[in-house]
CSV table of C-alpha atoms in Angstrom, one decimal:
chain,number,residue,atom,x,y,z
A,30,MET,CA,-9.6,14.1,-7.2
A,31,THR,CA,-12.0,15.2,-9.9
A,32,GLY,CA,-12.1,16.1,-13.5
A,33,SER,CA,-8.9,14.2,-14.5
A,34,ILE,CA,-8.4,10.9,-16.3
A,35,PRO,CA,-4.8,9.8,-15.6
A,36,VAL,CA,-2.9,7.3,-17.8
A,37,VAL,CA,-2.5,4.2,-15.6
A,38,PRO,CA,-0.2,1.4,-16.8
A,39,PRO,CA,-1.4,-2.2,-15.9
A,40,LEU,CA,-1.0,-2.5,-12.1
A,41,SER,CA,0.9,-5.3,-10.6
A,42,MET,CA,0.5,-4.3,-6.9
A,43,ILE,CA,-0.8,-1.7,-4.4
A,44,ALA,CA,1.6,-0.7,-1.6
A,45,ILE,CA,0.2,0.9,1.6
A,46,GLY,CA,1.9,2.4,4.6
A,47,ALA,CA,0.5,3.5,8.0
A,48,SER,CA,1.3,4.1,11.6
A,49,THR,CA,-0.6,5.8,14.4
A,50,GLY,CA,-4.3,5.4,13.7
A,51,GLY,CA,-3.5,3.1,10.8
A,52,THR,CA,-5.2,0.0,12.0
A,53,GLU,CA,-8.6,1.6,11.8
A,54,ALA,CA,-7.7,3.6,8.7
A,55,ILE,CA,-6.6,0.4,6.9
A,56,SER,CA,-9.8,-1.4,8.1
A,57,THR,CA,-11.9,1.4,6.7
A,58,LEU,CA,-10.0,1.3,3.4
A,59,MET,CA,-10.2,-2.5,3.0
A,60,ALA,CA,-13.9,-2.4,3.6
A,61,GLY,CA,-14.3,-0.3,0.5
A,62,LEU,CA,-12.3,-2.5,-1.8
A,63,ARG,CA,-13.7,-5.2,-4.1
A,64,PRO,CA,-12.0,-7.7,-6.4
A,65,PRO,CA,-10.6,-8.0,-8.9
A,66,LEU,CA,-7.5,-6.2,-7.6
A,67,PRO,CA,-3.8,-6.7,-7.8
A,68,GLY,CA,-2.0,-8.0,-4.7
A,69,ILE,CA,-1.8,-5.5,-1.9
A,70,VAL,CA,1.2,-5.2,0.4
A,71,ILE,CA,0.9,-3.2,3.7
A,72,VAL,CA,3.3,-2.0,6.3
A,73,GLN,CA,1.5,-1.0,9.5
A,74,HIS,CA,3.8,-0.1,12.4
A,75,ILE,CA,2.7,-2.9,14.8
A,76,PRO,CA,4.5,-5.3,17.2
A,77,ALA,CA,5.0,-9.0,16.4
A,78,VAL,CA,2.0,-11.2,17.2
A,79,PHE,CA,-0.4,-8.3,16.8
A,80,SER,CA,0.3,-8.2,13.0
A,81,ARG,CA,-1.0,-11.7,12.6
A,82,LEU,CA,-4.1,-10.9,14.7
A,83,PHE,CA,-4.6,-7.7,12.7
A,84,ALA,CA,-4.4,-9.7,9.4
A,85,GLU,CA,-6.9,-12.3,10.8
A,86,ARG,CA,-9.3,-9.5,11.8
A,87,LEU,CA,-9.2,-7.9,8.4
A,88,ASP,CA,-9.6,-11.2,6.6
A,89,ALA,CA,-12.9,-11.7,8.5
A,90,GLU,CA,-14.1,-8.2,7.7
A,91,CYS,CA,-13.3,-7.5,4.0
A,92,PHE,CA,-13.9,-9.0,0.6
A,93,LEU,CA,-10.2,-9.8,-0.1
A,94,HIS,CA,-8.1,-12.5,1.5
A,95,VAL,CA,-5.8,-11.0,4.1
A,96,LYS,CA,-2.8,-12.8,5.7
A,97,GLU,CA,0.4,-12.0,7.5
A,98,ALA,CA,3.2,-12.1,4.9
A,99,GLU,CA,5.7,-15.0,4.8
A,100,GLU,CA,9.2,-15.1,3.5
A,101,GLY,CA,9.4,-16.1,-0.2
A,102,GLU,CA,5.7,-16.3,-1.0
A,103,THR,CA,4.3,-15.1,-4.3
A,104,ILE,CA,2.1,-12.0,-4.4
A,105,LEU,CA,-1.3,-13.1,-5.7
A,106,PRO,CA,-4.2,-11.0,-7.0
A,107,ASN,CA,-7.1,-10.2,-4.5
A,108,THR,CA,-4.8,-11.0,-1.6
A,109,VAL,CA,-3.5,-8.5,1.1
A,110,TYR,CA,-0.2,-9.1,2.8
A,111,ILE,CA,0.5,-7.5,6.2
A,112,ALA,CA,4.2,-7.1,7.1
A,113,PRO,CA,5.0,-9.2,10.2
A,114,GLY,CA,5.8,-7.1,13.3
A,115,GLY,CA,9.6,-6.9,13.8
A,116,LYS,CA,10.5,-7.8,10.2
A,117,HIS,CA,11.1,-5.6,7.2
A,118,MET,CA,9.0,-6.5,4.2
A,119,ARG,CA,10.4,-6.1,0.7
A,120,VAL,CA,9.1,-7.0,-2.8
A,121,GLY,CA,11.3,-8.8,-5.3
A,122,ARG,CA,10.7,-9.8,-8.8
A,123,VAL,CA,11.7,-12.8,-11.0
A,124,GLY,CA,10.2,-12.5,-14.5
A,125,GLN,CA,6.5,-11.7,-14.1
A,126,ARG,CA,6.5,-13.1,-10.6
A,127,TYR,CA,6.5,-10.8,-7.6
A,128,TRP,CA,7.5,-12.3,-4.3
A,129,LEU,CA,8.0,-11.2,-0.7
A,130,SER,CA,11.0,-11.0,1.6
A,131,CYS,CA,10.2,-10.7,5.4
A,132,ARG,CA,13.4,-10.5,7.4
A,133,VAL,CA,14.6,-9.1,10.7
A,134,GLY,CA,16.8,-6.0,10.1
A,135,PRO,CA,17.9,-2.8,11.9
A,136,PRO,CA,15.1,-0.3,12.5
A,137,VAL,CA,14.6,2.5,9.9
A,138,HIS,CA,13.1,5.7,11.3
A,139,SER,CA,13.2,3.7,14.6
A,140,VAL,CA,10.7,1.2,13.3
A,141,CYS,CA,10.7,-2.3,11.9
A,142,PRO,CA,8.8,-3.0,9.7
A,143,SER,CA,9.5,0.3,7.8
A,144,VAL,CA,7.2,1.8,5.1
A,145,ASP,CA,10.3,3.2,3.4
A,146,VAL,CA,11.8,-0.2,3.1
A,147,LEU,CA,8.7,-1.6,1.4
A,148,PHE,CA,8.1,1.4,-0.9
A,149,ASP,CA,11.8,1.5,-2.0
A,150,SER,CA,11.6,-2.1,-3.0
A,151,VAL,CA,8.3,-1.6,-4.9
A,152,ALA,CA,9.8,1.4,-6.7
A,153,ALA,CA,12.7,-0.7,-7.8
A,154,CYS,CA,10.9,-3.8,-9.0
A,155,ALA,CA,7.4,-2.5,-10.1
A,156,GLY,CA,8.0,1.1,-11.1
A,157,SER,CA,4.9,2.5,-12.9
A,158,HIS,CA,3.0,-0.7,-12.5
A,159,ALA,CA,2.4,0.0,-8.8
A,160,LEU,CA,0.2,2.3,-6.8
A,161,GLY,CA,1.4,3.8,-3.5
A,162,VAL,CA,-0.8,5.0,-0.6
A,163,ILE,CA,0.4,6.6,2.6
A,164,LEU,CA,-2.0,6.9,5.5
A,165,THR,CA,-2.2,8.4,9.0
A,166,GLY,CA,1.0,8.1,11.1
A,167,MET,CA,3.5,9.9,13.3
A,168,GLY,CA,6.9,10.8,11.9
A,169,LYS,CA,8.2,10.6,8.3
A,170,ASP,CA,8.6,6.9,7.5
A,171,GLY,CA,7.4,6.2,4.0
A,172,ALA,CA,7.8,9.8,2.6
A,173,LYS,CA,11.1,9.1,0.7
A,174,GLY,CA,10.0,5.7,-0.4
A,175,LEU,CA,6.7,7.1,-1.8
A,176,LEU,CA,8.7,9.8,-3.6
A,177,ALA,CA,10.9,7.0,-5.1
A,178,MET,CA,7.7,5.3,-6.3
A,179,ARG,CA,6.4,8.5,-7.8
A,180,GLN,CA,9.7,9.1,-9.5
A,181,ALA,CA,9.6,5.6,-10.9
A,182,GLY,CA,6.3,6.4,-12.5
A,183,ALA,CA,3.8,5.1,-9.9
A,184,HIS,CA,0.7,7.0,-9.0
A,185,THR,CA,0.6,8.0,-5.3
A,186,ILE,CA,-2.2,8.9,-2.8
A,187,GLY,CA,-1.9,10.5,0.6
A,188,GLN,CA,-4.5,10.8,3.3
A,189,ASP,CA,-5.6,14.3,4.1
A,190,GLN,CA,-5.0,16.1,7.3
A,191,ARG,CA,-8.7,16.3,8.4
A,192,THR,CA,-9.2,12.5,8.4
A,193,CYS,CA,-5.8,11.6,9.8
A,194,VAL,CA,-5.4,10.7,13.5
A,195,VAL,CA,-1.8,12.0,13.1
A,196,TYR,CA,-0.9,14.0,10.0
A,197,GLY,CA,2.8,13.2,10.2
A,198,MET,CA,3.7,10.7,7.5
A,199,PRO,CA,1.3,12.0,4.8
A,200,HIS,CA,2.4,15.6,5.6
A,201,ALA,CA,6.1,14.6,5.3
A,202,ALA,CA,5.3,12.9,1.9
A,203,MET,CA,3.4,16.0,0.7
A,204,ALA,CA,6.2,18.3,1.7
A,205,ILE,CA,8.7,16.6,-0.6
A,206,GLY,CA,6.3,16.1,-3.5
A,207,ALA,CA,5.7,12.4,-3.1
A,208,VAL,CA,1.9,12.7,-3.0
A,209,GLU,CA,0.2,13.1,-6.3
A,210,TRP,CA,-3.4,13.2,-4.9
A,211,GLN,CA,-4.4,14.0,-1.3
A,212,LEU,CA,-7.8,12.6,-0.4
A,213,PRO,CA,-10.0,12.1,2.7
A,214,LEU,CA,-9.9,8.5,3.9
A,215,SER,CA,-13.4,7.8,2.6
A,216,GLU,CA,-12.4,8.7,-0.9
A,217,ILE,CA,-9.2,6.6,-1.1
A,218,ALA,CA,-10.9,3.2,-1.7
A,219,PRO,CA,-13.1,4.5,-4.6
A,220,GLU,CA,-10.1,6.2,-6.1
A,221,ILE,CA,-8.0,3.0,-5.9
A,222,LEU,CA,-10.9,1.1,-7.7
A,223,ARG,CA,-11.1,3.8,-10.3
A,224,LEU,CA,-7.3,3.7,-11.0
A,225,VAL,CA,-7.4,-0.1,-11.2
A,226,ARG,CA,-10.3,0.0,-13.7
A,227,LEU,CA,-8.3,2.5,-15.8
A,228,SER,CA,-5.2,0.3,-15.7
A,229,ARG,CA,-7.2,-2.7,-16.9
A,230,ARG,CA,-8.4,-0.6,-19.9
A,231,THR,CA,-4.8,0.2,-20.7
A,232,GLU,CA,-3.9,-3.5,-20.4
A,233,HIS,CA,-6.7,-4.6,-22.8
A,234,ALA,CA,-5.7,-1.8,-25.3
A,235,GLU,CA,-2.1,-3.0,-25.5
């Protein structure tokens, strides 16, 4: 994305979804991010146990604290929460506090955790104060949820076809108008940082 300066409300969280090829895409994305950042919530289609190992790997690799999400915990700045395998992760809100729900539930799009479940909850409780990102993955999980986020006022980013292992989920999101900006993987972290900087300027101007 070039030549445009969007209006970005103060950001409370960044929500990311991925599937096939997503562990490496997320690793690349996280390596490019630097604090200060709002809390980041991620659904990667991954089995139980492996989600914890994935979080531990990322925590050792990047500049943010990464952990497997736990039921009822508060979303903190500069912290990345990976949805536990086999549990849907949702975001809730009480006043200015955002918190996580991680519970077993029926599969959505044949998967649990589901990106749509996360994105729908973010749209409902954070609206324009969230940023949504959909990365490489097979199928269409996350497309409708990302659209809900965009319709609620959130800015949204999709990974482009050239850099996806499988251009399924980002393509499904593009097809229904859920993706505001489509970018190569290498450009997504810089764009997130740019949008966060713009959001902080908005916050300070209020």
